[in-house]
PDB file of C-alpha atoms in Angstrom:
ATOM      1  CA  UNK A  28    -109.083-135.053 -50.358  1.00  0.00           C
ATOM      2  CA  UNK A  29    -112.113-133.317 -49.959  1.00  0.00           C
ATOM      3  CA  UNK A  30    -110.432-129.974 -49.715  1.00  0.00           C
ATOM      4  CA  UNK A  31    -109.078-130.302 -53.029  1.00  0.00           C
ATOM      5  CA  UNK A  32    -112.554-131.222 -54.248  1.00  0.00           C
ATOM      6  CA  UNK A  33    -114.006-128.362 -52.271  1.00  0.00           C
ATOM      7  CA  UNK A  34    -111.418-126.295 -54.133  1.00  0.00           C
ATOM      8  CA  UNK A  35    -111.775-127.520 -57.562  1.00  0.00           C
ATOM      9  CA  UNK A  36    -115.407-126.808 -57.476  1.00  0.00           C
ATOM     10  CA  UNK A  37    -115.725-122.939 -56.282  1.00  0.00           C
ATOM     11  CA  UNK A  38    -112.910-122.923 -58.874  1.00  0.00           C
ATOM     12  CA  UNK A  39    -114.728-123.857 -61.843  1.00  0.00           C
ATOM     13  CA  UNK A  40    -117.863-121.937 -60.670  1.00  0.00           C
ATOM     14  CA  UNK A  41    -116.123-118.534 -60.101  1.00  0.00           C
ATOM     15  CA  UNK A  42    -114.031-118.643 -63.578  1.00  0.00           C
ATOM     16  CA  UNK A  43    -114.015-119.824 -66.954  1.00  0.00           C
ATOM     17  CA  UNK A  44    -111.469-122.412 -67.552  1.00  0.00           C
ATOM     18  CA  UNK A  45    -108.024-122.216 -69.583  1.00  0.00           C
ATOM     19  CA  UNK A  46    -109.418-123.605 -72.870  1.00  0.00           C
ATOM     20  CA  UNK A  47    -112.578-121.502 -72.551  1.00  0.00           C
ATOM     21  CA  UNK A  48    -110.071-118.294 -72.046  1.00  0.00           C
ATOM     22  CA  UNK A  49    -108.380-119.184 -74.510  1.00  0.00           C
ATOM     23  CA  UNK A  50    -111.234-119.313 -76.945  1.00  0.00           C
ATOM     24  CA  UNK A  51    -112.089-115.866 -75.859  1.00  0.00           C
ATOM     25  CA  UNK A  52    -109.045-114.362 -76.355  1.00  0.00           C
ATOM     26  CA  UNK A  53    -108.304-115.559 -80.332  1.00  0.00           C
ATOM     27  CA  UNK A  54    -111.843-114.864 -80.872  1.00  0.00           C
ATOM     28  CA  UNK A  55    -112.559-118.396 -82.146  1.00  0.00           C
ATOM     29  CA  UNK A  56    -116.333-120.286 -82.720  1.00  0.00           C
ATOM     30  CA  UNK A  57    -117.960-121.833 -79.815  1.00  0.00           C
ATOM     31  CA  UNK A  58    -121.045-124.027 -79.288  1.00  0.00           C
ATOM     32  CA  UNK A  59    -122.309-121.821 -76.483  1.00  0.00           C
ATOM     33  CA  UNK A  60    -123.912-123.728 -73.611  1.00  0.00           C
ATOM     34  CA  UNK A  61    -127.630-124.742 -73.716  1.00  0.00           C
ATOM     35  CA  UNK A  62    -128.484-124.379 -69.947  1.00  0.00           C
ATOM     36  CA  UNK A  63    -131.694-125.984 -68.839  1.00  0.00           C
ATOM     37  CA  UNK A  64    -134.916-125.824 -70.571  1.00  0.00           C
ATOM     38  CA  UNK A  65    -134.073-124.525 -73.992  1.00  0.00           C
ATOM     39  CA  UNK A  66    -133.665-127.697 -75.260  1.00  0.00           C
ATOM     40  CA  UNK A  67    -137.400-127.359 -76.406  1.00  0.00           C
ATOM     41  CA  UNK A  68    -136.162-125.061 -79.352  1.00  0.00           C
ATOM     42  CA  UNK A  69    -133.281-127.188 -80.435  1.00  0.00           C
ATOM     43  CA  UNK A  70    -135.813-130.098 -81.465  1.00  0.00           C
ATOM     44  CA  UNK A  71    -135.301-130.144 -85.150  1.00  0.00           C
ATOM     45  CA  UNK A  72    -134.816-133.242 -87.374  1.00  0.00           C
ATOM     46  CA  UNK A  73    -132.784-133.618 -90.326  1.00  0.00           C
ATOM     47  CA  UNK A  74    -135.693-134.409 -92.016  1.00  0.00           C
ATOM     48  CA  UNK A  75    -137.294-131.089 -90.985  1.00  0.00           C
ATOM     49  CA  UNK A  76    -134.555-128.936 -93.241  1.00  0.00           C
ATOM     50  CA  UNK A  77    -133.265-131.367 -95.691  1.00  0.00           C
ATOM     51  CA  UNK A  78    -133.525-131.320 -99.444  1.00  0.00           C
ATOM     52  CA  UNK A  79    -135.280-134.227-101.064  1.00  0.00           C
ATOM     53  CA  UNK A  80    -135.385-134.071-104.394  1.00  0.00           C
ATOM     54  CA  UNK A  81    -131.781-134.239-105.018  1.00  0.00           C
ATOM     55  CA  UNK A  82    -130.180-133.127-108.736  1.00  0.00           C
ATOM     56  CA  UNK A  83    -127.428-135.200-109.182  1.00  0.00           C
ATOM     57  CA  UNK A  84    -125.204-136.499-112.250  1.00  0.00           C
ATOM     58  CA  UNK A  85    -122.480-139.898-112.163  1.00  0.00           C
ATOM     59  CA  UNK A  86    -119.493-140.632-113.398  1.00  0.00           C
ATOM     60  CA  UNK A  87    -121.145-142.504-116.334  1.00  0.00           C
ATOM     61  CA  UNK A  88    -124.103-139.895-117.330  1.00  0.00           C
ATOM     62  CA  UNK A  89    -124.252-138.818-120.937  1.00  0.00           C
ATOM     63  CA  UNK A  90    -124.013-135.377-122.033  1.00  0.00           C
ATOM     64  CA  UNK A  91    -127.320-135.972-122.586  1.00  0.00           C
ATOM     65  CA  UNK A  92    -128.523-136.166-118.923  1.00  0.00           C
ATOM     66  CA  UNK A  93    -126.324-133.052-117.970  1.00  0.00           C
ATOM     67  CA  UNK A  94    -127.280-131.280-120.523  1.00  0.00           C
ATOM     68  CA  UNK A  95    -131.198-132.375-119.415  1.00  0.00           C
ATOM     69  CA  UNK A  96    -130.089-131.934-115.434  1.00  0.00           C
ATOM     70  CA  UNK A  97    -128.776-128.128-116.111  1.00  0.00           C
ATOM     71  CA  UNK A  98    -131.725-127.046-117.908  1.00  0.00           C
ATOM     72  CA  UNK A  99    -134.405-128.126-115.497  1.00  0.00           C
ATOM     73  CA  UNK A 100    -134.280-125.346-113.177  1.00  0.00           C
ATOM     74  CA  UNK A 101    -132.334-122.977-111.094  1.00  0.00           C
ATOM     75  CA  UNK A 102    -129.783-124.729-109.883  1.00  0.00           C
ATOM     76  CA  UNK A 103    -126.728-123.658-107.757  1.00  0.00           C
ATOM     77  CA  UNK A 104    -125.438-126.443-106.630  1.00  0.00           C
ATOM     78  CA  UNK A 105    -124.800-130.021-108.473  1.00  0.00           C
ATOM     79  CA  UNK A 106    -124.213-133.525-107.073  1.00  0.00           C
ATOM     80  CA  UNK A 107    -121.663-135.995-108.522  1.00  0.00           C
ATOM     81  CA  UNK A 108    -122.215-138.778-107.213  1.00  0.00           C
ATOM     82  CA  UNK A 109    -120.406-142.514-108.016  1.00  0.00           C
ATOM     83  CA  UNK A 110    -123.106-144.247-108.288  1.00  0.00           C
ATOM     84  CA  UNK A 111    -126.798-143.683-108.342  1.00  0.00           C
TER      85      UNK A 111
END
């Protein structure tokens, strides 16, 4: 038993495993591993980057408020939302 533990970890520390080959070989996205202390850099809140003052329009706006939404700035994108 603790052979095959023994084994199983110089295993995993000399090679990447099957799924992370795998990844490498069709060239698909990873989340690349953080290591130790660079979590510092990853402390950012939604808060920090989201948008506040949302522009948004419901099912039951008038052409009144779209017409009022698209005309008060540069927007590219537009929320419809259900229900405000």
């Amino acid at each position: 038993m603790i052979a095959v533990i023994l084994a199983n970890a110089v295993a995993q520390s000399l090679q990447p495993s099957i799924y992370d080959s795998i990844i490498r070989i069709k060239k698909l996205p990873y989340l690349p591993e953080l290591g130790w202390g660079h979590h510092e850099k990853y402390n950012i809140r939604v808060e920090d980057i989201m948008v506040r003052d949302v522009r948004y329009v419901t099912l039951n706006s008038t052409y009144r408020d779209l017409h009022d939404v698209l005309l008060s700035g540069h927007l590219k994108t537009l929320a419809l939302v259900e229900s405000a």
